[in-house]
Amino acid sequence: MLDYDLGGMRSEDGSSLRYEVERRSSDLAINISRSLESTRAYKQISAKVKSGKLPLYFQHLLKREVYRYVREACVIMWYKRNSKEVPDPELTVKIPCRGISGMLAACWDFADVPVEAVRKGFDGQPTFDMIKKRIKSGFRAMRAAGPYAHARKNGKYLIACHYAEGFDPYKRNDLNWFEGSGVSPERVLIYFDNPDNNDGKPVRKEVIEGLRDAGFGLIALKEGIIEGGDCEVWAGPRGEKDVLQESEYADDPAEKWVCEKGNELIRSAGYWRAFYRDFNIRINYIPEEGMAKSFAQAIAFDMDGEAGGLLAGKQRSEAFLPYRYYLGHHPKHIFFMWSGRAAKRVNPDCERIDRIVVSGYPYDALKRHRSSGEKGPAGELRSAGATFVIALFDNMHGRDYYNSTVEIQDFYTVFFKWAMQDKKVGLILKSKKSLVIESLPGVQPLLNALIASGRCIKLDDELGRYPSDASYGADFAIGTGISTAVVESVLAGCKGIHYDLTRLKSYEYYDWGSDRIIFNDLEKMTGALKRYMLDPKSEPGLGDWTGHIEDLDTFHDWKGGARMGSYMKYLLESFDSGKDRNGAIGEADKKYSGIWGADKIIKMERSNG
């Protein structure tokens, strides 16, 4: 394949080429899925799972299947647009002659870039299997022990909560919804299916002890993921029931592919369905997004119809894709969002969310500062002599990301040189992950010199920390791309600027805040900051979000988590009273809107079933 850098290459509208790859791979996946829906295998799977999320499940998988070929085509088109030489063998996109290749070729929509299915010479890169083909059994089930047993014995329904982000109250955490919800801890079953997200090690014993002492139910879904094994392990169902016979579809590659992926879904959904039944679960709250496993978790509830429960999740970031084909990033039944504005970016046909609940920003990011009175890194820098403090936020970079490595490096270099030359400037760095800045060797000498001078503080333990840990008390927060960290910093009271190196000019911030709260020219942005530092009146609107805070967070009171929990409590109470799924949602809607307003409940109406 041709050399490429999706963040540095531009589409015809000037934006990062990655956006075009995402859009066109989504379009292609949807077109292929419509053809697959007429196959015998698809119809048989649909009859088994009986869920409106099934089309989206296949579209989600198809996008992952076709993405690399669409990327290659978009890169070829970029070379042609920019009059760059393309060797003849690179002018055609080659796909493996297997699986969906026939339908991919039939639906291919790049007029100037042909596609060819080949049997030999293919590089052998495997396609993506988003769900494991077999759920391994053999663990000993312990189904009547632990703090959750009493609730189940008395017919009480439970909320399952997936351990993914951890439970540190001063970071993003999985129990952000619990405090103030009114839900009793014995009605919550926390389940563990992976090691700790921060370091990949088994979940620490003190975490388990703390949760158990607080009264939560705990269960492990795998052995070896809890330190010391101090947690009961649940066994999934044995055997492979109700799957299609793949041998029946061996003569048709597309049918065989549908059968294989459908069977993976049936097995995985059966696993979660058994989990829900064994523990009387009616709500499963998960933080993940963009995962095929989430489809199985949702469809497992759908398979029980109105007697089933609900998969719930929350908005994690500001930057929703700028087109409607999000394709199953959030296949939840209930989705909590920060504002009504954010909800407008969710397409019901491409997410299959049943209900959006506007609950506000889901964390209390200033809890640490209020409780301790600490001034944060900005206070340290001011004590050391800085008078103008800037918090910098980066993002993932590389040839397959929205952000170019070269431009991220340029971003840091400009600010580091400024701070080296002007002792009044202090910088606070919070990377998205430690590897982001560590993978920029060109900036390390400047960074090390700045840190040694006392005019720069780089936060460690970045994963899960609130952006306000860096921006609290700073003059400005500046982030690359459409930065969620900047939005969160603005909500915490800081002036904020997006340095949009992706050039996504269709984003709404350009409509009212161009060259004030969003820039795509680094020199122009730093020039405005330097003028502001000398005289704030010279740049009166710089980083000023006055009049737009409610567009980011409808409530802006740090109680979004409690509102999420209250809605889940209403659901739980309705299930307890004997209501079915629709009845429980209706009752929860009524109670929640009676307190917060009818506009805070958004029923997602689909256009195509």
Coordinates of C-alpha atoms in Angstrom, one line a residue:
M1 CA 0.0 0.0 0.0
L2 CA 1.0 3.6 -0.6
D3 CA 2.6 5.6 2.3
Y4 CA 0.0 7.6 4.1
D5 CA -0.8 9.8 7.2
L6 CA -4.5 10.3 7.5
G7 CA -4.2 13.1 10.0
G8 CA -1.8 15.1 7.8
M9 CA -3.5 14.3 4.5
R10 CA -6.6 16.4 3.6
S11 CA -9.9 15.6 2.0
E12 CA -11.3 17.9 -0.7
D13 CA -13.0 20.0 2.0
G14 CA -9.7 20.5 3.8
S15 CA -10.4 18.2 6.8
S16 CA -8.3 15.2 7.9
L17 CA -8.6 12.4 5.5
R18 CA -9.5 10.1 8.4
Y19 CA -13.0 11.6 8.4
E20 CA -13.5 10.7 4.7
V21 CA -12.3 7.1 5.4
E22 CA -14.8 6.8 8.3
R23 CA -17.7 8.2 6.3
R24 CA -17.1 6.1 3.2
S25 CA -16.4 2.9 5.1
S26 CA -19.7 3.4 7.0
D27 CA -21.6 4.0 3.7
L28 CA -20.1 0.9 2.2
A29 CA -20.9 -1.2 5.2
I30 CA -24.5 -0.1 5.2
N31 CA -24.9 -0.9 1.5
I32 CA -23.4 -4.3 1.9
S33 CA -25.6 -5.1 5.0
R34 CA -28.7 -4.4 3.0
S35 CA -27.7 -7.1 0.6
L36 CA -26.8 -9.5 3.3
E37 CA -30.2 -9.1 4.9
S38 CA -31.8 -11.0 2.0
T39 CA -29.7 -14.1 2.7
R40 CA -31.2 -17.2 4.2
A41 CA -28.6 -17.2 7.0
Y42 CA -29.4 -13.7 8.0
K43 CA -33.2 -14.4 8.1
Q44 CA -32.6 -17.4 10.3
I45 CA -30.4 -15.5 12.7
S46 CA -32.9 -12.7 12.8
A47 CA -35.6 -15.2 13.8
K48 CA -33.4 -16.4 16.7
V49 CA -32.3 -13.1 18.2
K50 CA -35.4 -11.0 17.5
S51 CA -33.7 -7.7 18.1
G52 CA -33.8 -4.4 16.2
K53 CA -30.1 -4.0 16.9
L54 CA -29.2 -7.0 14.6
P55 CA -28.8 -4.9 11.4
L56 CA -26.5 -2.5 13.3
Y57 CA -24.5 -5.4 14.6
F58 CA -23.7 -6.6 11.1
Q59 CA -23.0 -3.0 9.9
H60 CA -20.6 -2.5 12.8
L61 CA -18.7 -5.7 11.8
L62 CA -18.8 -4.9 8.1
K63 CA -17.3 -1.5 8.7
R64 CA -14.4 -3.1 10.4
E65 CA -14.1 -5.6 7.6
V66 CA -14.0 -3.0 4.8
Y67 CA -12.2 -0.2 6.5
R68 CA -8.7 -1.1 5.3
Y69 CA -9.8 -1.3 1.7
V70 CA -11.7 2.0 1.9
R71 CA -8.6 3.6 3.5
E72 CA -6.5 2.4 0.6
A73 CA -8.9 3.8 -1.9
C74 CA -9.0 7.2 -0.2
V75 CA -5.2 7.3 -0.1
I76 CA -5.0 6.5 -3.8
M77 CA -7.6 9.3 -4.6
W78 CA -5.5 11.7 -2.5
Y79 CA -2.4 10.9 -4.5
K80 CA -4.3 11.5 -7.7
R81 CA -5.8 14.8 -6.5
N82 CA -2.3 16.0 -5.5
S83 CA -0.7 14.9 -8.8
K84 CA 1.5 12.4 -7.0
E85 CA 2.8 9.3 -8.9
V86 CA 1.1 6.0 -8.2
P87 CA 2.8 2.8 -9.4
D88 CA 0.4 0.8 -11.6
P89 CA 0.1 -2.1 -9.1
E90 CA -1.0 0.3 -6.5
L91 CA -3.9 1.8 -8.6
T92 CA -6.2 -1.1 -7.8
V93 CA -7.4 -2.2 -4.4
K94 CA -7.0 -5.9 -3.9
I95 CA -9.3 -7.8 -1.6
P96 CA -9.2 -11.5 -0.5
C97 CA -11.4 -13.8 -2.5
R98 CA -13.4 -15.0 0.4
G99 CA -16.3 -14.1 2.8
I100 CA -18.0 -10.9 1.7
S101 CA -15.6 -10.1 -1.2
G102 CA -18.3 -10.6 -3.8
M103 CA -20.8 -8.2 -2.2
L104 CA -18.0 -5.8 -1.4
A105 CA -17.1 -5.6 -5.0
A106 CA -20.7 -5.3 -6.0
C107 CA -21.3 -2.4 -3.7
W108 CA -17.9 -0.7 -4.2
D109 CA -18.5 3.0 -4.9
F110 CA -15.1 4.4 -5.9
A111 CA -15.5 5.2 -9.6
D112 CA -11.9 6.0 -10.2
V113 CA -10.4 3.3 -8.0
P114 CA -11.1 -0.3 -9.1
V115 CA -11.3 -3.2 -6.8
E116 CA -10.1 -6.7 -7.6
A117 CA -10.7 -10.0 -5.7
V118 CA -7.5 -12.1 -5.6
R119 CA -6.9 -15.7 -4.6
K120 CA -3.1 -15.5 -4.5
G121 CA -0.6 -12.9 -3.4
F122 CA -2.8 -11.6 -0.7
D123 CA -0.9 -10.5 2.4
G124 CA -2.9 -12.7 4.7
Q125 CA -3.9 -10.0 7.2
P126 CA -6.8 -11.5 9.2
T127 CA -10.2 -9.8 9.3
F128 CA -11.6 -8.6 12.6
D129 CA -13.4 -11.1 14.8
M130 CA -15.1 -8.8 17.3
I131 CA -16.6 -11.6 19.4
K132 CA -14.8 -14.7 20.4
K133 CA -16.0 -17.8 18.6
R134 CA -16.5 -19.8 21.7
I135 CA -17.2 -18.7 25.3
K136 CA -15.1 -21.1 27.4
S137 CA -16.9 -22.8 30.2
G138 CA -15.6 -25.0 33.0
F139 CA -15.5 -22.5 35.8
R140 CA -17.4 -23.6 38.9
A141 CA -20.6 -21.6 39.2
M142 CA -21.4 -20.2 42.7
R143 CA -24.9 -18.9 42.2
A144 CA -26.2 -18.4 45.7
A145 CA -23.5 -16.7 47.7
G146 CA -22.3 -13.2 48.3
P147 CA -24.2 -10.0 49.3
Y148 CA -26.4 -10.2 46.2
A149 CA -28.0 -13.5 47.1
H150 CA -30.5 -12.0 49.5
A151 CA -31.8 -9.6 46.9
R152 CA -32.3 -12.4 44.4
K153 CA -33.8 -14.8 46.9
N154 CA -36.5 -12.2 47.6
G155 CA -37.2 -11.5 44.0
K156 CA -35.4 -8.2 43.9
Y157 CA -33.9 -7.1 40.6
L158 CA -30.3 -6.0 40.3
I159 CA -28.2 -3.4 38.5
A160 CA -25.1 -4.9 37.0
C161 CA -22.1 -2.6 36.8
H162 CA -19.1 -3.5 34.7
Y163 CA -15.7 -2.8 36.3
A164 CA -13.7 -1.0 33.6
E165 CA -12.6 2.5 34.7
G166 CA -12.2 1.8 38.3
F167 CA -13.7 3.3 41.5
D168 CA -11.4 6.2 42.4
P169 CA -13.8 9.0 43.3
Y170 CA -11.3 11.6 42.0
K171 CA -11.1 10.0 38.5
R172 CA -13.5 8.8 35.9
N173 CA -15.1 5.8 37.6
D174 CA -17.7 3.1 37.1
L175 CA -19.8 4.1 40.1
N176 CA -20.1 7.8 39.1
W177 CA -23.9 7.3 39.1
F178 CA -24.3 5.7 42.5
E179 CA -23.7 8.5 45.0
G180 CA -27.0 10.4 45.5
S181 CA -29.0 7.9 43.5
G182 CA -30.9 6.3 46.4
V183 CA -30.0 2.8 45.1
S184 CA -29.0 0.4 47.9
P185 CA -25.6 -1.1 47.4
E186 CA -27.0 -4.6 47.8
R187 CA -29.0 -4.0 44.6
V188 CA -25.8 -3.5 42.6
L189 CA -23.7 -6.4 41.3
I190 CA -20.2 -5.4 40.1
Y191 CA -18.7 -7.8 37.7
F192 CA -15.1 -8.2 36.6
D193 CA -14.1 -9.8 33.3
N194 CA -10.7 -8.2 32.7
P195 CA -7.6 -7.2 34.7
D196 CA -7.2 -3.6 35.9
N197 CA -7.4 -1.1 33.0
N198 CA -4.6 1.0 34.4
D199 CA -1.8 -1.5 34.6
G200 CA -3.1 -4.8 33.2
K201 CA -2.5 -6.5 36.5
P202 CA -5.2 -8.4 38.5
V203 CA -7.6 -6.2 40.3
R204 CA -6.1 -5.3 43.6
K205 CA -7.3 -7.0 46.8
E206 CA -8.0 -3.7 48.5
V207 CA -10.4 -2.7 45.7
I208 CA -12.4 -5.9 46.3
E209 CA -12.3 -5.5 50.1
G210 CA -13.5 -1.9 49.9
L211 CA -16.4 -2.7 47.6
R212 CA -17.4 -5.7 49.7
D213 CA -17.3 -3.6 52.9
A214 CA -19.5 -1.0 51.2
G215 CA -22.1 -3.7 50.6
F216 CA -21.9 -4.2 46.8
G217 CA -22.3 -7.6 45.3
L218 CA -19.2 -8.9 43.4
I219 CA -18.6 -11.6 40.8
A220 CA -15.8 -12.5 38.5
L221 CA -16.5 -13.9 35.1
K222 CA -12.9 -15.2 34.6
E223 CA -10.4 -16.8 36.9
G224 CA -7.1 -15.1 37.6
I225 CA -8.3 -11.5 37.2
I226 CA -8.7 -10.8 40.9
E227 CA -5.6 -10.6 43.1
G228 CA -5.5 -13.6 45.4
G229 CA -8.6 -15.0 43.8
D230 CA -10.7 -13.3 46.5
C231 CA -13.9 -13.2 44.5
E232 CA -16.4 -15.8 43.4
V233 CA -16.3 -16.9 39.8
W234 CA -19.4 -17.4 37.7
A235 CA -19.6 -20.1 35.1
G236 CA -21.1 -19.4 31.7
P237 CA -23.5 -21.8 30.1
R238 CA -22.1 -25.0 28.7
G239 CA -22.4 -26.2 25.1
E240 CA -23.4 -24.4 21.9
K241 CA -27.2 -24.3 21.7
D242 CA -29.3 -23.0 19.0
V243 CA -26.6 -22.0 16.5
L244 CA -26.8 -22.5 12.8
Q245 CA -25.0 -25.4 11.1
E246 CA -22.2 -23.7 9.2
S247 CA -21.8 -26.6 6.8
E248 CA -25.1 -25.7 5.3
Y249 CA -23.7 -22.5 3.9
A250 CA -20.2 -23.7 2.8
D251 CA -21.0 -23.2 -0.9
D252 CA -21.7 -19.5 -0.6
P253 CA -18.9 -17.3 1.0
A254 CA -21.2 -14.5 1.9
E255 CA -23.8 -16.8 3.5
K256 CA -21.0 -18.6 5.3
W257 CA -19.6 -15.3 6.7
V258 CA -23.1 -14.2 7.9
C259 CA -23.5 -17.6 9.5
E260 CA -20.2 -17.4 11.3
K261 CA -20.7 -13.9 12.6
G262 CA -24.3 -14.7 13.5
N263 CA -23.3 -17.8 15.5
E264 CA -20.7 -15.7 17.4
L265 CA -23.5 -13.3 18.3
I266 CA -25.8 -16.1 19.3
R267 CA -23.2 -17.7 21.6
S268 CA -22.2 -14.4 23.2
A269 CA -25.8 -13.2 23.6
G270 CA -26.6 -16.6 25.2
Y271 CA -23.8 -16.1 27.6
W272 CA -25.1 -12.7 28.8
R273 CA -28.7 -13.9 28.8
A274 CA -27.7 -16.7 31.3
F275 CA -25.8 -14.1 33.3
Y276 CA -28.8 -11.8 33.5
R277 CA -31.1 -14.7 34.5
D278 CA -28.8 -16.2 37.1
F279 CA -28.5 -12.9 39.0
N280 CA -31.9 -11.4 38.3
I281 CA -30.4 -8.4 36.4
R282 CA -32.6 -5.9 34.7
I283 CA -30.1 -3.1 34.1
N284 CA -26.5 -3.6 32.9
Y285 CA -24.5 -0.3 33.1
I286 CA -21.3 -0.3 31.0
P287 CA -18.9 2.5 30.1
E288 CA -17.6 0.9 26.9
E289 CA -18.2 2.3 23.4
G290 CA -17.6 1.0 20.0
M291 CA -17.4 -2.7 21.0
A292 CA -19.2 -5.6 19.4
K293 CA -19.6 -7.2 22.8
S294 CA -22.0 -4.5 23.7
F295 CA -24.4 -5.7 20.9
A296 CA -24.5 -9.1 22.5
Q297 CA -25.1 -7.6 26.0
A298 CA -28.0 -5.5 24.6
I299 CA -29.5 -8.3 22.4
A300 CA -29.4 -10.7 25.3
F301 CA -32.1 -8.5 26.9
D302 CA -34.0 -8.1 23.6
M303 CA -34.3 -11.9 23.3
D304 CA -36.6 -11.9 26.3
G305 CA -38.9 -9.3 24.7
E306 CA -40.8 -7.2 27.1
A307 CA -39.7 -9.4 30.0
G308 CA -36.1 -8.4 29.3
G309 CA -34.0 -5.6 30.8
L310 CA -31.9 -2.7 29.5
L311 CA -28.3 -1.9 28.6
A312 CA -27.3 1.6 29.8
G313 CA -24.3 3.8 29.1
K314 CA -23.2 7.4 29.2
Q315 CA -21.7 10.0 26.9
R316 CA -17.9 9.9 27.3
S317 CA -16.7 12.6 25.0
E318 CA -17.6 15.8 23.2
A319 CA -16.5 14.9 19.7
F320 CA -19.2 13.0 18.0
L321 CA -18.4 12.2 14.4
P322 CA -19.5 14.9 11.9
Y323 CA -21.8 12.7 9.9
R324 CA -24.7 10.4 10.7
Y325 CA -23.0 7.0 10.2
Y326 CA -21.7 6.4 13.7
L327 CA -22.6 2.7 13.3
G328 CA -23.1 1.2 16.7
H329 CA -20.7 3.2 18.8
H330 CA -23.4 3.2 21.5
P331 CA -25.8 0.3 21.0
K332 CA -27.5 1.0 24.3
H333 CA -31.2 1.0 25.3
I334 CA -30.7 3.9 27.7
F335 CA -28.1 6.5 27.0
F336 CA -27.2 9.4 29.4
M337 CA -26.0 12.6 27.8
W338 CA -24.6 15.9 28.9
S339 CA -27.0 18.2 27.0
G340 CA -29.8 18.3 24.5
R341 CA -27.3 19.7 22.0
A342 CA -25.2 16.6 22.2
A343 CA -28.3 14.4 21.6
K344 CA -28.8 16.0 18.2
R345 CA -25.6 14.3 17.0
V346 CA -27.0 10.8 17.6
N347 CA -28.7 9.3 14.6
P348 CA -31.4 6.8 15.8
D349 CA -31.0 4.6 12.7
C350 CA -27.3 4.3 13.3
E351 CA -27.2 3.8 17.0
R352 CA -30.6 2.1 17.8
I353 CA -30.7 3.9 21.2
D354 CA -34.3 3.7 22.6
R355 CA -34.1 6.6 25.1
I356 CA -31.7 9.5 25.7
V357 CA -31.8 11.0 29.1
V358 CA -30.2 14.4 29.4
S359 CA -28.5 14.2 32.8
G360 CA -25.6 16.7 32.6
Y361 CA -21.8 16.1 32.9
P362 CA -21.6 12.8 34.8
Y363 CA -18.7 13.6 37.2
D364 CA -17.9 16.0 40.0
A365 CA -14.5 17.0 38.6
L366 CA -13.9 19.7 41.3
K367 CA -14.6 17.4 44.2
R368 CA -10.9 17.0 45.1
H369 CA -10.3 20.8 44.9
R370 CA -13.3 21.7 47.0
S371 CA -12.6 19.1 49.6
S372 CA -8.9 19.7 50.0
G373 CA -8.6 23.4 49.1
E374 CA -5.5 22.6 47.0
K375 CA -4.6 25.1 44.3
G376 CA -3.4 22.6 41.9
P377 CA -0.4 22.8 39.5
A378 CA -1.3 26.3 38.4
G379 CA -0.9 27.5 42.0
E380 CA 2.5 25.9 42.1
L381 CA 3.6 27.6 38.9
R382 CA 2.4 31.0 40.1
S383 CA 4.2 30.6 43.3
A384 CA 7.4 30.0 41.2
G385 CA 6.9 33.2 39.3
A386 CA 4.6 32.4 36.4
T387 CA 1.9 35.0 35.7
F388 CA 0.3 33.4 32.6
V389 CA -0.5 29.7 33.0
I390 CA -1.7 27.4 30.1
A391 CA -2.9 23.8 30.4
L392 CA -2.1 21.8 27.3
F393 CA -4.0 18.7 26.2
D394 CA -3.0 16.4 23.3
N395 CA -4.5 13.4 21.6
M396 CA -3.6 10.2 20.0
H397 CA -1.5 10.7 16.9
G398 CA 0.0 8.6 14.1
R399 CA -0.7 7.8 10.5
D400 CA -4.1 6.1 11.2
Y401 CA -5.4 8.8 13.6
Y402 CA -7.2 12.1 13.1
N403 CA -4.1 13.9 14.4
S404 CA -0.8 14.0 12.6
T405 CA 2.3 13.2 14.6
V406 CA 4.1 16.1 12.9
E407 CA 1.4 18.6 13.8
I408 CA 1.2 17.4 17.4
Q409 CA 5.0 17.8 17.7
D410 CA 4.8 21.3 16.2
F411 CA 2.0 22.2 18.7
Y412 CA 4.2 21.3 21.7
T413 CA 7.4 22.8 20.2
V414 CA 5.8 26.2 19.7
F415 CA 4.5 26.3 23.3
F416 CA 7.7 25.0 24.8
K417 CA 9.9 27.5 22.9
W418 CA 7.5 30.3 24.1
A419 CA 7.8 29.2 27.7
M420 CA 11.6 28.9 27.4
Q421 CA 11.8 32.5 26.1
D422 CA 9.3 34.1 28.5
K423 CA 9.7 33.3 32.2
K424 CA 6.2 34.7 32.8
V425 CA 4.7 31.7 31.0
G426 CA 3.9 28.4 32.8
L427 CA 2.8 25.2 31.2
I428 CA 0.8 22.2 32.6
L429 CA 0.7 19.1 30.5
K430 CA -1.8 16.3 30.7
S431 CA -1.5 13.8 27.9
K432 CA -4.3 11.5 26.9
K433 CA -2.0 8.6 27.7
S434 CA 1.7 8.6 28.7
L435 CA 2.8 7.2 25.4
V436 CA 1.4 10.2 23.4
I437 CA 4.1 12.7 24.4
E438 CA 6.7 10.0 25.0
S439 CA 6.4 9.1 21.3
L440 CA 7.5 12.6 20.3
P441 CA 11.3 12.4 20.7
G442 CA 11.8 15.8 19.0
V443 CA 10.2 17.6 21.9
Q444 CA 11.9 15.8 24.8
P445 CA 14.9 18.0 25.2
L446 CA 12.8 21.2 25.4
L447 CA 10.3 19.5 27.8
N448 CA 13.0 18.2 30.1
A449 CA 14.6 21.7 30.2
L450 CA 11.3 23.3 31.0
I451 CA 10.5 20.9 33.8
A452 CA 14.0 21.4 35.2
S453 CA 13.4 25.2 35.2
G454 CA 10.2 24.9 37.2
R455 CA 8.1 26.5 34.5
C456 CA 6.4 23.3 33.4
I457 CA 4.5 20.5 35.2
K458 CA 3.7 17.3 33.5
L459 CA 1.0 15.3 35.2
D460 CA 1.6 11.6 35.7
D461 CA -0.9 8.8 36.1
E462 CA -2.8 10.4 33.2
L463 CA -5.3 7.7 32.5
G464 CA -8.7 8.5 33.9
R465 CA -7.7 11.9 35.5
Y466 CA -10.0 14.8 35.0
P467 CA -8.7 17.6 32.8
S468 CA -9.5 20.0 35.6
D469 CA -6.6 18.5 37.5
A470 CA -4.5 20.3 35.0
S471 CA -6.6 23.4 34.1
Y472 CA -7.9 24.3 37.6
G473 CA -6.6 27.9 38.2
A474 CA -5.0 28.2 34.8
D475 CA -5.6 31.1 32.4
F476 CA -6.3 28.9 29.4
A477 CA -6.9 25.3 28.5
I478 CA -5.8 24.4 25.0
G479 CA -6.4 21.0 23.3
T480 CA -5.7 19.5 19.9
G481 CA -8.6 18.6 17.6
I482 CA -12.2 18.9 18.9
S483 CA -11.0 18.4 22.4
T484 CA -13.2 16.9 25.1
A485 CA -10.5 17.9 27.7
V486 CA -11.1 21.5 26.7
V487 CA -14.8 21.2 27.1
E488 CA -14.4 19.7 30.5
S489 CA -12.0 22.4 31.5
V490 CA -14.5 25.1 30.4
L491 CA -17.1 23.4 32.5
A492 CA -14.7 23.7 35.5
G493 CA -14.4 27.4 34.9
C494 CA -11.3 27.8 32.7
K495 CA -11.2 29.6 29.4
G496 CA -10.8 27.1 26.6
I497 CA -9.5 26.9 23.0
H498 CA -9.6 24.0 20.5
Y499 CA -6.6 23.9 18.2
D500 CA -8.3 22.0 15.5
L501 CA -5.5 20.6 13.5
T502 CA -8.0 18.2 11.8
R503 CA -9.5 21.3 10.0
L504 CA -13.1 20.1 10.6
K505 CA -14.7 23.3 9.6
S506 CA -18.2 21.8 9.4
Y507 CA -18.1 21.5 13.3
E508 CA -20.6 23.9 14.8
Y509 CA -18.0 25.8 16.9
Y510 CA -16.8 27.4 13.7
D511 CA -20.3 29.0 13.3
W512 CA -19.9 31.2 16.3
G513 CA -16.4 30.9 17.7
S514 CA -14.0 30.8 14.8
D515 CA -10.6 32.3 15.9
R516 CA -12.0 32.8 19.4
I517 CA -12.6 29.4 20.9
I518 CA -11.5 27.3 17.9
F519 CA -8.5 27.9 15.6
N520 CA -6.9 25.8 12.9
D521 CA -3.9 28.0 12.4
L522 CA -1.2 27.5 15.1
E523 CA 0.5 30.8 14.5
K524 CA -2.7 32.8 14.6
M525 CA -3.8 31.1 17.9
T526 CA -0.5 31.7 19.7
G527 CA -0.4 35.3 18.4
A528 CA -3.9 35.9 20.0
L529 CA -2.7 34.3 23.3
K530 CA 0.4 36.5 23.4
R531 CA -1.7 39.6 22.8
Y532 CA -4.1 38.6 25.5
M533 CA -1.2 38.0 28.0
L534 CA -0.1 41.6 27.4
D535 CA -3.6 43.1 27.4
P536 CA -6.7 41.0 27.9
K537 CA -8.8 43.7 26.4
S538 CA -7.1 43.3 23.1
E539 CA -8.7 39.9 22.7
P540 CA -12.0 40.2 24.6
G541 CA -13.6 37.0 23.3
L542 CA -10.6 34.7 23.4
G543 CA -11.5 31.4 25.0
D544 CA -14.8 32.8 26.3
W545 CA -17.7 30.4 26.3
T546 CA -20.2 32.8 27.9
G547 CA -23.7 32.0 26.6
H548 CA -22.7 28.5 25.5
I549 CA -22.1 26.6 28.7
E550 CA -25.6 25.1 28.7
D551 CA -24.9 23.7 25.2
L552 CA -22.1 21.7 26.8
D553 CA -23.8 20.8 30.1
T554 CA -27.5 21.5 30.5
F555 CA -27.4 21.6 34.3
H556 CA -23.8 22.6 35.1
D557 CA -24.0 21.6 38.7
W558 CA -21.7 18.6 39.0
K559 CA -24.7 16.4 39.8
G560 CA -25.1 14.6 36.5
G561 CA -24.1 11.3 38.1
A562 CA -26.7 11.5 40.7
R563 CA -29.4 12.2 38.0
M564 CA -28.2 9.1 36.1
G565 CA -28.6 7.0 39.3
S566 CA -32.0 8.4 40.0
Y567 CA -33.3 7.4 36.6
M568 CA -31.9 3.9 37.1
K569 CA -33.5 3.8 40.5
Y570 CA -36.9 4.7 38.9
L571 CA -36.4 1.8 36.5
L572 CA -35.5 -0.6 39.2
E573 CA -38.5 0.4 41.3
S574 CA -40.8 -0.1 38.2
F575 CA -39.4 -3.5 37.5
D576 CA -39.9 -4.4 41.2
S577 CA -43.5 -3.4 40.9
G578 CA -44.1 -5.9 38.1
K579 CA -43.9 -3.6 35.1
D580 CA -42.4 -4.9 31.8
R581 CA -39.6 -3.2 30.0
N582 CA -41.7 -0.6 28.2
G583 CA -43.7 0.0 31.3
A584 CA -40.6 0.6 33.4
I585 CA -39.1 3.0 30.9
G586 CA -42.4 4.9 30.8
E587 CA -42.6 5.2 34.6
A588 CA -39.0 6.3 34.8
D589 CA -39.6 8.9 32.1
K590 CA -42.6 10.2 34.0
K591 CA -40.8 10.6 37.3
Y592 CA -37.6 12.0 35.8
S593 CA -39.3 14.5 33.5
G594 CA -41.6 15.5 36.4
I595 CA -38.5 16.8 38.3
W596 CA -36.2 18.0 35.5
G597 CA -38.6 18.7 32.6
A598 CA -40.1 16.8 29.7
D599 CA -37.3 18.1 27.3
K600 CA -34.8 16.0 29.3
I601 CA -36.2 12.8 27.9
I602 CA -35.7 12.2 24.2
K603 CA -37.5 9.3 22.6
M604 CA -35.5 8.2 19.5
E605 CA -37.7 7.8 16.5
R606 CA -36.3 5.6 13.7
S607 CA -36.9 6.2 10.0
N608 CA -36.2 2.6 8.8
G609 CA -37.5 0.2 11.4

